[in-house]
Coordinates of C-alpha atoms in Angstrom, one line a residue:
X989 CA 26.5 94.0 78.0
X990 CA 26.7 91.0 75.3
X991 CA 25.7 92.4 71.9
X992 CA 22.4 92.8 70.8
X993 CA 20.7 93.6 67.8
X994 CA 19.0 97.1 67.6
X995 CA 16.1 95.7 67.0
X996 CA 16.1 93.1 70.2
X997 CA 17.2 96.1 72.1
X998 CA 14.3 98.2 71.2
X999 CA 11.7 95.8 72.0
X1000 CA 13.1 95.1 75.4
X1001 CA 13.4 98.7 75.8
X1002 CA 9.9 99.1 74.7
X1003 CA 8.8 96.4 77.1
X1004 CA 10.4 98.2 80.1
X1005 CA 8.8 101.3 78.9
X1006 CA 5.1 99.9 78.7
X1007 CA 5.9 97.9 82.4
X1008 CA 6.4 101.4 84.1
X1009 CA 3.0 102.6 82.3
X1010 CA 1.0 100.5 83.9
X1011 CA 3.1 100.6 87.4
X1012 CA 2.2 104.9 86.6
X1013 CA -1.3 103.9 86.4
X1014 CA -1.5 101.6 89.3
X1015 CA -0.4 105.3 91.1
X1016 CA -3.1 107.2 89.0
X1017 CA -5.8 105.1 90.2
X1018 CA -4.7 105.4 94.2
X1019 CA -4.6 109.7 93.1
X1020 CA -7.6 109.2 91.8
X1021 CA -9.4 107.6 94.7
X1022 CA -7.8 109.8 97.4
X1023 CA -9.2 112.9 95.4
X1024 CA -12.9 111.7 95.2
X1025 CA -14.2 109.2 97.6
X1026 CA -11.1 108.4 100.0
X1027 CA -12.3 108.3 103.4
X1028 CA -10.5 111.3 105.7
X1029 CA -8.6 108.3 107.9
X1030 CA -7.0 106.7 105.6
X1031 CA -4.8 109.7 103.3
X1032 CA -2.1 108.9 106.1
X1033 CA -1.7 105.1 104.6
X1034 CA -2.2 106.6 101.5
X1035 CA 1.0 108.6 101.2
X1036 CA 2.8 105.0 102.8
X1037 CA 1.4 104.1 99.5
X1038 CA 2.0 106.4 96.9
X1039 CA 5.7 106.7 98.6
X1040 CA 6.6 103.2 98.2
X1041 CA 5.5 102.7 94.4
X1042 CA 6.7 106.1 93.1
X1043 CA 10.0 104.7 94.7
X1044 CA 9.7 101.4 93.0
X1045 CA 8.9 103.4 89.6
X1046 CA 11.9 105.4 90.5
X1047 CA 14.2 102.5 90.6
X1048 CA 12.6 101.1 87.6
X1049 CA 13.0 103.8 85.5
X1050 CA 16.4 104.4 86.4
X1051 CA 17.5 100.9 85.6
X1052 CA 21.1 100.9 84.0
X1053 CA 20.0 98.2 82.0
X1054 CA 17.5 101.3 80.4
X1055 CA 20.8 103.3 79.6
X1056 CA 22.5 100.2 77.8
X1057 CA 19.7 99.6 75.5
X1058 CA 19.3 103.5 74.7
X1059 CA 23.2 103.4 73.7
X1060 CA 22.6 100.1 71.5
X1061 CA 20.2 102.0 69.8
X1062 CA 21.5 105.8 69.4
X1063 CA 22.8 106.1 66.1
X1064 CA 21.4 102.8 64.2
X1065 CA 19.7 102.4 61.3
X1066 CA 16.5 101.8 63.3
X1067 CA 16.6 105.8 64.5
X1068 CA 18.2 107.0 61.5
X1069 CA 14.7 108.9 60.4
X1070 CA 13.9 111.7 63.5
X1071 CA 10.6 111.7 63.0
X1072 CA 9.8 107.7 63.3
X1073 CA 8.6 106.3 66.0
X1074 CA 11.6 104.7 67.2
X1075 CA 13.7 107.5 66.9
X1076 CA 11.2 109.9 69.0
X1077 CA 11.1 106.7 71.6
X1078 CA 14.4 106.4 71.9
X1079 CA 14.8 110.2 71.9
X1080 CA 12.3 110.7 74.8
X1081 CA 13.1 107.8 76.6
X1082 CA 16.6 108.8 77.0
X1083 CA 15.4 112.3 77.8
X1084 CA 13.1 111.0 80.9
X1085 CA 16.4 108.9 81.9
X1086 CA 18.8 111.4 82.4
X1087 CA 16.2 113.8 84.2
X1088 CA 15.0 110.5 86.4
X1089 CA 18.8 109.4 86.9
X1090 CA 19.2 112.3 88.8
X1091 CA 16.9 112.5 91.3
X1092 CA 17.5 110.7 94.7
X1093 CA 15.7 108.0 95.5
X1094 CA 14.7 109.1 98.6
X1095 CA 13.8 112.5 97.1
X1096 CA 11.1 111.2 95.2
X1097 CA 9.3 108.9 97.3
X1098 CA 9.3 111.7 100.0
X1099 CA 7.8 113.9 97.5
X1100 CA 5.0 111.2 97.0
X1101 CA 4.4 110.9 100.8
X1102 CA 4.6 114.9 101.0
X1103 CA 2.3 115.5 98.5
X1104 CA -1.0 112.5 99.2
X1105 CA -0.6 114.4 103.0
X1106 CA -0.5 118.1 101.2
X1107 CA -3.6 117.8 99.2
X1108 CA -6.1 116.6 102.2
X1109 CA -4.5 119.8 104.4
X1110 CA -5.0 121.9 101.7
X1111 CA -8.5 120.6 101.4
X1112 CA -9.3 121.3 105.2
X1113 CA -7.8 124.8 105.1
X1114 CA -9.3 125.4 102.3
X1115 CA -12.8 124.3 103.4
X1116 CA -12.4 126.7 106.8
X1117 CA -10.6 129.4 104.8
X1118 CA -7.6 129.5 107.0
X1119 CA -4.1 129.6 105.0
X1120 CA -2.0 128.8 108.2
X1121 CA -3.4 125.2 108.0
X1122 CA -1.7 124.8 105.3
X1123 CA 1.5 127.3 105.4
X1124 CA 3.6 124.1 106.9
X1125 CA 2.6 121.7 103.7
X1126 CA 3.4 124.9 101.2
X1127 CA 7.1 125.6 102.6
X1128 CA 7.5 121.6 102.6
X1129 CA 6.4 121.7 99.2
X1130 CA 8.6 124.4 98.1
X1131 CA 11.5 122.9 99.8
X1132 CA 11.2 119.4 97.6
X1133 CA 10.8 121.7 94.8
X1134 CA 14.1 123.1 95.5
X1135 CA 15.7 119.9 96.4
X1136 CA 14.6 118.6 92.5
X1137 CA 16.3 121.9 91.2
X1138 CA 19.4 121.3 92.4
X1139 CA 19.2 118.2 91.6
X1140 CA 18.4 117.9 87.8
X1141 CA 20.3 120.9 87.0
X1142 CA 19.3 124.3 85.1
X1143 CA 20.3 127.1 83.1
X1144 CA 20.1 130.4 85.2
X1145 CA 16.8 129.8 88.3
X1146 CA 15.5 127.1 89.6
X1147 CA 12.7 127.4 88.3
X1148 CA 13.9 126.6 84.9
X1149 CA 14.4 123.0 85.9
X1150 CA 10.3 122.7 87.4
X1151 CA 9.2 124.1 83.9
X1152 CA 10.9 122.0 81.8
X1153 CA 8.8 119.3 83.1
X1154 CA 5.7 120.6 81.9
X1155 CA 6.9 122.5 78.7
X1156 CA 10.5 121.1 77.3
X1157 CA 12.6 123.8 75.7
X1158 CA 11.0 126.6 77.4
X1159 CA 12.8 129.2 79.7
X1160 CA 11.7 131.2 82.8
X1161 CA 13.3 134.3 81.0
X1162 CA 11.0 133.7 77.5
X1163 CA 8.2 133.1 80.1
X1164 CA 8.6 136.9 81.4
X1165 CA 9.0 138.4 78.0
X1166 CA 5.6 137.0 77.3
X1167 CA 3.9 137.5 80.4
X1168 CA 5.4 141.3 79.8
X1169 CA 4.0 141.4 76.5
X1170 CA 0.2 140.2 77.7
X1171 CA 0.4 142.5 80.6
X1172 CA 0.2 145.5 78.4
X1173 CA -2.4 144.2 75.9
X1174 CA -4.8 142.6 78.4
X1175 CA -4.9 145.2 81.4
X1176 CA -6.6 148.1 79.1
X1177 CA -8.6 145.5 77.5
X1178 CA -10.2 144.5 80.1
X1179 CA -10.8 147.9 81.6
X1180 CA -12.4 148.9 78.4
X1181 CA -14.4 145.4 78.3
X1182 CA -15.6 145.5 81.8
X1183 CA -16.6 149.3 82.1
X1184 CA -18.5 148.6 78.7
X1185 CA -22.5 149.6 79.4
X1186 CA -23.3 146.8 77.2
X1187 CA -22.3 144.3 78.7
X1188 CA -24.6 140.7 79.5
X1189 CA -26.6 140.3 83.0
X1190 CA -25.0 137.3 84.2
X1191 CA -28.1 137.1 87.3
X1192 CA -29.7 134.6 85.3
X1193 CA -26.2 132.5 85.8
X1194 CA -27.4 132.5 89.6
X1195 CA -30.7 131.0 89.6
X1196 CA -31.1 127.3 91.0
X1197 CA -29.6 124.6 88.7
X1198 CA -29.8 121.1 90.7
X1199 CA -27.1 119.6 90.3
X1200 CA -28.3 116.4 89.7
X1201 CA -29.7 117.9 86.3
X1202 CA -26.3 119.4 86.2
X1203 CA -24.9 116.1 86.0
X1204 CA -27.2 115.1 83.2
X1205 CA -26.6 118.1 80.9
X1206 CA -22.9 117.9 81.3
X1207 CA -22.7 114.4 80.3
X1208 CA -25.1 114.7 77.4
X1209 CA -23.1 117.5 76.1
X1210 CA -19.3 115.8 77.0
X1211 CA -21.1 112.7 75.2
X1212 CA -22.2 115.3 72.0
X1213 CA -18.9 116.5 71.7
X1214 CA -17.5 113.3 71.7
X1215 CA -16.1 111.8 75.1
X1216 CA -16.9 108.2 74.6
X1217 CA -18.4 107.3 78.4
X1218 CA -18.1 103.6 77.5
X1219 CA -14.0 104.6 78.1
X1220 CA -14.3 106.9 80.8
X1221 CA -16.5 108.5 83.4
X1222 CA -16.8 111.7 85.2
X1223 CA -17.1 112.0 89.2
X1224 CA -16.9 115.4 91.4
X1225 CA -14.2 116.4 93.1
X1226 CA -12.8 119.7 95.0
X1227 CA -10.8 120.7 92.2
X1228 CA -11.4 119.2 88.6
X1229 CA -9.2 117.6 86.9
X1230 CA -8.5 114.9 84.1
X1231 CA -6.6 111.3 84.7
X1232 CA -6.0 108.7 81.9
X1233 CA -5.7 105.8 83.7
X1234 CA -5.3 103.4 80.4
X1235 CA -6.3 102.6 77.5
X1236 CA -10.1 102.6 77.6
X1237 CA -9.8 104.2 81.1
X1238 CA -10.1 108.2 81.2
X1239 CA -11.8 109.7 84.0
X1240 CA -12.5 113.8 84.3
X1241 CA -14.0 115.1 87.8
X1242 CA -16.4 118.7 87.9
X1243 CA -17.5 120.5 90.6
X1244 CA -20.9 122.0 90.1
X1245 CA -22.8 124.3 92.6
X1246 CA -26.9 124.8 93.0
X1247 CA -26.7 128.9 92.0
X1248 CA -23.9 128.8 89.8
X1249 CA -24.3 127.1 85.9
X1250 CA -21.3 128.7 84.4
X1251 CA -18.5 127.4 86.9
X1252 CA -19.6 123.7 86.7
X1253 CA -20.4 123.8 82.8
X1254 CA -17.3 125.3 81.9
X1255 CA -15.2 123.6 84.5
X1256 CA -16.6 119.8 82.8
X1257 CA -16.1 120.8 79.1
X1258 CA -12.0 122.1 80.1
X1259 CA -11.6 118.9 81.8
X1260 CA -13.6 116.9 78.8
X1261 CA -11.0 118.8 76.2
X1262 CA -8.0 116.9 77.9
X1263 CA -9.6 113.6 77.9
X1264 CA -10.5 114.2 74.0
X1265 CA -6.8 114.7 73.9
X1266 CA -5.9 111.5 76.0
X1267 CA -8.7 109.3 74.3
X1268 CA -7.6 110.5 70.8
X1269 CA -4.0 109.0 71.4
X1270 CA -3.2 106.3 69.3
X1271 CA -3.6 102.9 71.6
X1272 CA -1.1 101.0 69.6
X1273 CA 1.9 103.2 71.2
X1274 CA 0.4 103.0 74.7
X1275 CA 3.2 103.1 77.1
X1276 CA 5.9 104.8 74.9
X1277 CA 6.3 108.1 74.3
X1278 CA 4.5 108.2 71.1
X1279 CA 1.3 107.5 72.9
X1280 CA 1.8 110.3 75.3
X1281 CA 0.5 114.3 74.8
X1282 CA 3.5 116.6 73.7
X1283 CA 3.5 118.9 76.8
X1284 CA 1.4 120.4 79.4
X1285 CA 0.5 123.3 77.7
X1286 CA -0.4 121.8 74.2
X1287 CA -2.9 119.4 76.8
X1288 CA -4.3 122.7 78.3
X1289 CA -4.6 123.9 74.1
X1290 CA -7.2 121.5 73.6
X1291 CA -9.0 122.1 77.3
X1292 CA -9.2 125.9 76.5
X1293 CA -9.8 125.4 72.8
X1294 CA -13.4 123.6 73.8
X1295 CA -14.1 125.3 76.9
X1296 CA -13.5 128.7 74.9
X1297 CA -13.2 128.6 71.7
X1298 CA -16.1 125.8 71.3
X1299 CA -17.9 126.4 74.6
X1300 CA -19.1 129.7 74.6
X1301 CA -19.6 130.0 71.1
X1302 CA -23.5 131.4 70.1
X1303 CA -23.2 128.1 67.2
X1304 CA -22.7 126.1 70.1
X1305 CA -25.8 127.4 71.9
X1306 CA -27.7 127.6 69.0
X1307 CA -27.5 123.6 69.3
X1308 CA -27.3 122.9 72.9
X1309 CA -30.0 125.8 74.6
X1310 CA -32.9 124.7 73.6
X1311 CA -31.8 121.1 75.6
X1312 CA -30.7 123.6 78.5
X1313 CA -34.2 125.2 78.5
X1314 CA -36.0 121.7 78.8
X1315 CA -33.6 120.9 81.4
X1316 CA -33.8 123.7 83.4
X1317 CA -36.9 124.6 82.5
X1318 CA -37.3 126.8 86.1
X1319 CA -34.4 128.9 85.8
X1320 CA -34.4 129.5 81.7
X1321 CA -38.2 129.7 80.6
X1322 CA -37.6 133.7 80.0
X1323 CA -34.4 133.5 79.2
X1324 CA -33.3 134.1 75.2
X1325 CA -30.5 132.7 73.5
X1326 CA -28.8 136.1 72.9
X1327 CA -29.1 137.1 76.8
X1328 CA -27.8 133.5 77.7
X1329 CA -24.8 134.2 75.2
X1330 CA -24.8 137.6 76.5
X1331 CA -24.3 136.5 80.3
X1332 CA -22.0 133.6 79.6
X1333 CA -19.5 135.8 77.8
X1334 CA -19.5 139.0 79.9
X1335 CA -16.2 140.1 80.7
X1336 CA -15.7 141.1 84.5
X1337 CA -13.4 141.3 87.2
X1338 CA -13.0 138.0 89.3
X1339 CA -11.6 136.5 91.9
X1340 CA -11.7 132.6 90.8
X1341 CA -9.4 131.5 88.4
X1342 CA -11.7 128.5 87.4
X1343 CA -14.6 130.9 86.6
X1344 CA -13.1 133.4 85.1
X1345 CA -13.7 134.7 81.7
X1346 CA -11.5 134.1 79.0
X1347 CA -10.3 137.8 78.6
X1348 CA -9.2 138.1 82.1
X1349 CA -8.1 135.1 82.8
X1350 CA -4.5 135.1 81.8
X1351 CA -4.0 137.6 84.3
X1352 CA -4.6 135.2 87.5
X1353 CA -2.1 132.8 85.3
X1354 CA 0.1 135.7 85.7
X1355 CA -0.2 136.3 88.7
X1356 CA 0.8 133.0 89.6
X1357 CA 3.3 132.7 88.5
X1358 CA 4.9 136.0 89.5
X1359 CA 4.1 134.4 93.0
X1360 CA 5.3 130.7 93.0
X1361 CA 8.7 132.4 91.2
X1362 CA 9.2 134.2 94.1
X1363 CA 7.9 131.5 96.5
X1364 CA 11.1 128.8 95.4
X1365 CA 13.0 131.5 95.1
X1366 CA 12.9 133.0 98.7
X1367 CA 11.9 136.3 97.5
X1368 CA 8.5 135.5 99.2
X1369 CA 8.4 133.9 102.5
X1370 CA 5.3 131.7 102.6
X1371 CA 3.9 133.4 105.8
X1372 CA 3.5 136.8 103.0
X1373 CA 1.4 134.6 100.6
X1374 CA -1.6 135.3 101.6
X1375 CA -0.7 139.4 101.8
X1376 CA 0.8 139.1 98.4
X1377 CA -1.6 137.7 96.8
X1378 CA -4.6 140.3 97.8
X1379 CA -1.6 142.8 96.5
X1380 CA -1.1 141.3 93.1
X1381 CA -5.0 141.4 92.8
X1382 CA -5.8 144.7 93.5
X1383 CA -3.3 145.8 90.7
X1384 CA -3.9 143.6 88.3
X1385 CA -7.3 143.1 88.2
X1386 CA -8.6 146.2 90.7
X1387 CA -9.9 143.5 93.6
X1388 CA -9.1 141.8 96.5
X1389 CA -10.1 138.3 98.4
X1390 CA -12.7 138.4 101.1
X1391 CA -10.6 135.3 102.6
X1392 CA -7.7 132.7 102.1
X1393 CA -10.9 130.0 100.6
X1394 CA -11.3 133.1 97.3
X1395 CA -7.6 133.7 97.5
X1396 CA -4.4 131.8 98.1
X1397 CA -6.4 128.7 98.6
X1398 CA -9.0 128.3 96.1
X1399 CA -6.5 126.3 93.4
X1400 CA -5.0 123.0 94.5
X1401 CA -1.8 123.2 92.2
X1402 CA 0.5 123.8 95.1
X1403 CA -0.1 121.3 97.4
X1404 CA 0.0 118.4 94.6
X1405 CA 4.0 120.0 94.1
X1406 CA 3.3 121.5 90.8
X1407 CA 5.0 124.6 90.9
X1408 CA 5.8 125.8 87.2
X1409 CA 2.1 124.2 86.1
X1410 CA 0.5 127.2 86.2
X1411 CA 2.2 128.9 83.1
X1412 CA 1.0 126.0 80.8
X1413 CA -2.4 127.3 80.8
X1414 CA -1.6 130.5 79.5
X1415 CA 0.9 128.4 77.0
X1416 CA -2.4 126.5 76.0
X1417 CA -4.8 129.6 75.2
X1418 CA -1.9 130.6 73.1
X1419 CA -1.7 127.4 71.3
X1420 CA -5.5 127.3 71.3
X1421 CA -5.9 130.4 69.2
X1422 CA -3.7 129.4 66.9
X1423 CA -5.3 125.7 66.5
X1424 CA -8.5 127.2 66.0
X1425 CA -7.5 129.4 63.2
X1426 CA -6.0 126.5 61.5
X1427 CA -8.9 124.3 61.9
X1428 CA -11.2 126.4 60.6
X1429 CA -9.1 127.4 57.6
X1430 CA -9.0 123.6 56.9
X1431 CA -12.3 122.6 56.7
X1432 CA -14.5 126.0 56.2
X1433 CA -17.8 126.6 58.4
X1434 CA -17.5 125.3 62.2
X1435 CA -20.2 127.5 63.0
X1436 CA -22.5 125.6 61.1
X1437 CA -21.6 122.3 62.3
X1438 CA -21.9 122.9 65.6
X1439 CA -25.2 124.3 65.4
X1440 CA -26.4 121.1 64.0
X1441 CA -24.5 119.5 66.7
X1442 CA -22.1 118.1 64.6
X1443 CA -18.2 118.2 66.5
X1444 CA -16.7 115.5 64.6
X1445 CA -14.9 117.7 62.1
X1446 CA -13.1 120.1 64.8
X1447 CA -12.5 116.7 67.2
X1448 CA -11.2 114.6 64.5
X1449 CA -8.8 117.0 62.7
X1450 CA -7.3 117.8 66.1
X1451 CA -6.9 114.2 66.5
X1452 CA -5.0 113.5 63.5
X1453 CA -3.3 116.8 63.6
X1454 CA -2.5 116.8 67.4
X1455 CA -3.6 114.1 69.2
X1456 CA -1.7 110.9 67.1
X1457 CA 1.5 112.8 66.8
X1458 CA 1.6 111.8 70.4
X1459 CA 5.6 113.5 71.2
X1460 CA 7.1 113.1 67.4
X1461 CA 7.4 117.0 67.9
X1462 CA 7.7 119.6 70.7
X1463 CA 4.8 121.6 71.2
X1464 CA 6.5 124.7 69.5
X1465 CA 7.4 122.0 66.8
X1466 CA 3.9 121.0 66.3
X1467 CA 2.8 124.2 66.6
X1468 CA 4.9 125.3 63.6
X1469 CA 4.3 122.1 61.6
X1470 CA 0.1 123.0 61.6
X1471 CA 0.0 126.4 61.4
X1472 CA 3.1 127.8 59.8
X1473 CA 4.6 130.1 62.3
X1474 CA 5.5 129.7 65.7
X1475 CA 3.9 129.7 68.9
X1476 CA 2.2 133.5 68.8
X1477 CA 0.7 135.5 71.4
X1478 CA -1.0 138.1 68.7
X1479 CA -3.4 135.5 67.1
X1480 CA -4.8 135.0 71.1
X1481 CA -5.5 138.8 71.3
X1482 CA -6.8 139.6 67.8
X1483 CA -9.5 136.6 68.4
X1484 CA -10.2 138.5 72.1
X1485 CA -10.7 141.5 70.7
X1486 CA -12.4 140.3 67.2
X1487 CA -15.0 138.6 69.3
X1488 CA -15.6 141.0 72.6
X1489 CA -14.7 143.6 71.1
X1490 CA -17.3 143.6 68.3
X1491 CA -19.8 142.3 70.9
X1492 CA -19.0 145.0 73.7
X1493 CA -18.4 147.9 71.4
X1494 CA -15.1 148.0 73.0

């Protein structure tokens, strides 16, 4: 190409990069719909759709024009400094190139088609609780998974090369050391938690919450906490989740039930944790990688760190109950704050990931992702899920599913292709811990604010800390800039068994 200035180059390359933002949202918002109010007839059209732009986005993105600006620009002055934001632009850009390069065209519009036609079988097998709906859609899946292995490259299993989408630098191998490592701290903790005699009555979860009061309280509270409605909304879907569509655009999704508070409450303050993290990214880099969240599993940090950490807090109660009580006046009018607390932080064996409690739940994480390693790998055939599962269950957590709907089925990962997600939320209780402990060295009693109701201190030190670095640092990076150490199991456990321990007599 002529010669061009680093600077010119950067700002074309900057353009191009903000051009396939909002081509990415123009694909969140057709995800979006499909997932909350797209009518059964039309998902088929839909995956037409999502096909043809993700192969437009493809061809975009892998432009050779992008690789001849990145070259004009590696190793100038304007990227001399690594932690500017040119240099982590030019750093991630060219990072997202070479991964994107090496994918076949064809491979990734198929995976758009395969997926939009995944998630409604998944949906109807779910809903009747029959896994051989959606067996066909799962080995599809797994096979496109495969395909992008091979294709992108990786240092000893396939699964290497799915992770490091969600979590750059980390291995399947460091994976199973840590998985090893929780595996023989959590399983006698939670036998010693659960057979406790002290432990809450969670019956006065089960009484009858209408949902729309649900609705109500959940927005109050995601409004209190600081989820700014005027730039973003929350719907219902079948599984939750979290989609920044733009600046000034974030949308979170719930799914509340009539006899069950906990699962809905907790399932909208996870899902309002990321948007914090998506709304709290500074606007002025939209569309470059320093407006974009460091990794998966530093994104699930800051859902886990308020749906844990925050959420089932007694400060936080001490603020919120009495607003629950005038709510749901019906169900709580006997109800004290220290039985609430009590039942909304019992520790007990589950079968729901989504509901479970923050002691066991790294277990189902594990679980998973024994499973989906053996799934791409061929170890499992996917006609043994359902089999292995109930297995993995009884041994880890002494239960078993009823049917597919509270086992194989009830998470939606799978048939949206994310295999190697589910690690990342482990990853982000991890990070969470550590976050927390940091923050409330910084700035002293959090108890006390939130008991008043005030979250701005926790929210806006996470923003500055976390948020507005957008990707000038890997998570382990960041991680070790806040805290001073890097990314630590032990801190996780020592808060698990601080809090339930002390409350259990464990």
């Amino acid at each position: 190409m002529a010669k061009i200035s680093p600077k010119a180059a950067y700002d074309e390359l900057i353009r191009l990069s903000r051009e396939e933002a909002v081509l990415v949202s123009a694909i969140d918002v057709l995800e979006w719909d499909e997932e909350t109010c797209l009518p059964r007839g039309g998902v088929e059209h839909r995956g037409e759709q999502l096909a043809m732009l993700a192969g437009l986005l493809h061809d975009r993105s892998t432009d050779p024009r992008v690789a001849e600006l990145l070259d004009a620009l590696e190793g100038s002055a304007l990227v001399a400094d690594p932690e500017s934001p040119a240099a982590v632009n030019v750093r991630e850009l060219r990072r997202g190139y070479e991964r994107e390069r090496r994918l076949p065209r064809r491979l990734v519009a198929e995976t758009a088609r395969v997926t939009s036609l995944a998630q409604q079988a998944w949906a109807d097998a779910r809903e009747s609780a029959d896994y051989e709906r959606f067996r066909p859609w799962l080995e599809r899946q797994l096979a496109l998974a495969r395909e992008e292995a091979d294709a992108v490259g990786y240092p000893e299993t396939p699964y290497d090369a799915l992770l490091e989408d969600y979590e750059p630098g980390l291995t399947t191998r460091q994976l199973a050391a840590l998985f090893a490592d929780l595996r023989r701290e959590l399983v006698p903790l939670v036998q010693a938690l659960a057979e406790s005699n002290r432990r809450g009555r969670t019956s006065v979860l089960r009484r009858e919450y209408p949902l729309d009061r649900q609705r109500i309280f959940a927005e109050a509270v995601a409004s209190t906490v600081g989820f700014d409605l005027d730039r973003g909304r929350l719907d219902t879907s079948i599984h939750p989740f979290c989609t920044a569509l733009g600046p000034g655009d974030c949308r979170i999704t719930a799914r509340f039930a009539p006899r069950d508070f906990a699962a809905g409450f907790f399932t909208m303050l996870h899902e309002v944790g990321h948007a914090l993290y998506e709304q709290g990214l500074d606007v002025a880099h939209y569309g470059t990688p320093m407006g974009e969240p460091a990794s998966v599993g530093l994104h699930e940090s800051q859902s886990r760190l308020w749906e844990n950490l925050v959420g089932r807090r007694r400060a936080f109660w001490e603020h919120f109950f009495p607003r629950a009580r005038g709510t749901f006046h019906e169900a709580l009018h006997d109800v004290t704050l220290d039985a609430w607390v009590a039942a909304l932080t019992r520790v007990e064996r589950s079968l729901i990931r989504v509901e479970a409690d923050e002691v066991t739940y790294n277990l189902h994480i594990l679980i998973r992702f024994e499973l989906e390693q053996a799934l791409l790998a061929g170890d499992l055939p996917a006609c043994d899920l359902p089999e292995a599962w109930a297995a993995a269950y009884r041994e880890l957590l002494g239960i078993a599913p009823a049917n597919d709907r509270e086992g194989c089925l009830q998470d939606g990962h799978w048939a949206e292709g994310l295999i190697g997600y589910f690690p990342t939320y482990t990853l982000g209780n991890i990070y969470a811990a550590q976050l927390f402990a940091a923050a409330r060295a910084a700035l002293g009693d959090l108890d006390a604010a939130f008991a008043r109701g005030d979250f701005s201190p926790l929210r806006d030190w996470l923003r500055e800390q976390v948020h507005r670095q957008g990707q000038r640092y890997t998570a382990a990076g960041l991680i070790q800039r806040i805290t001073g150490g890097p990314p630590d199991w032990r801190p996780m456990i020592e808060s698990l068994r601080a809090r339930y321990g002390e409350q259990r007599g464990a």
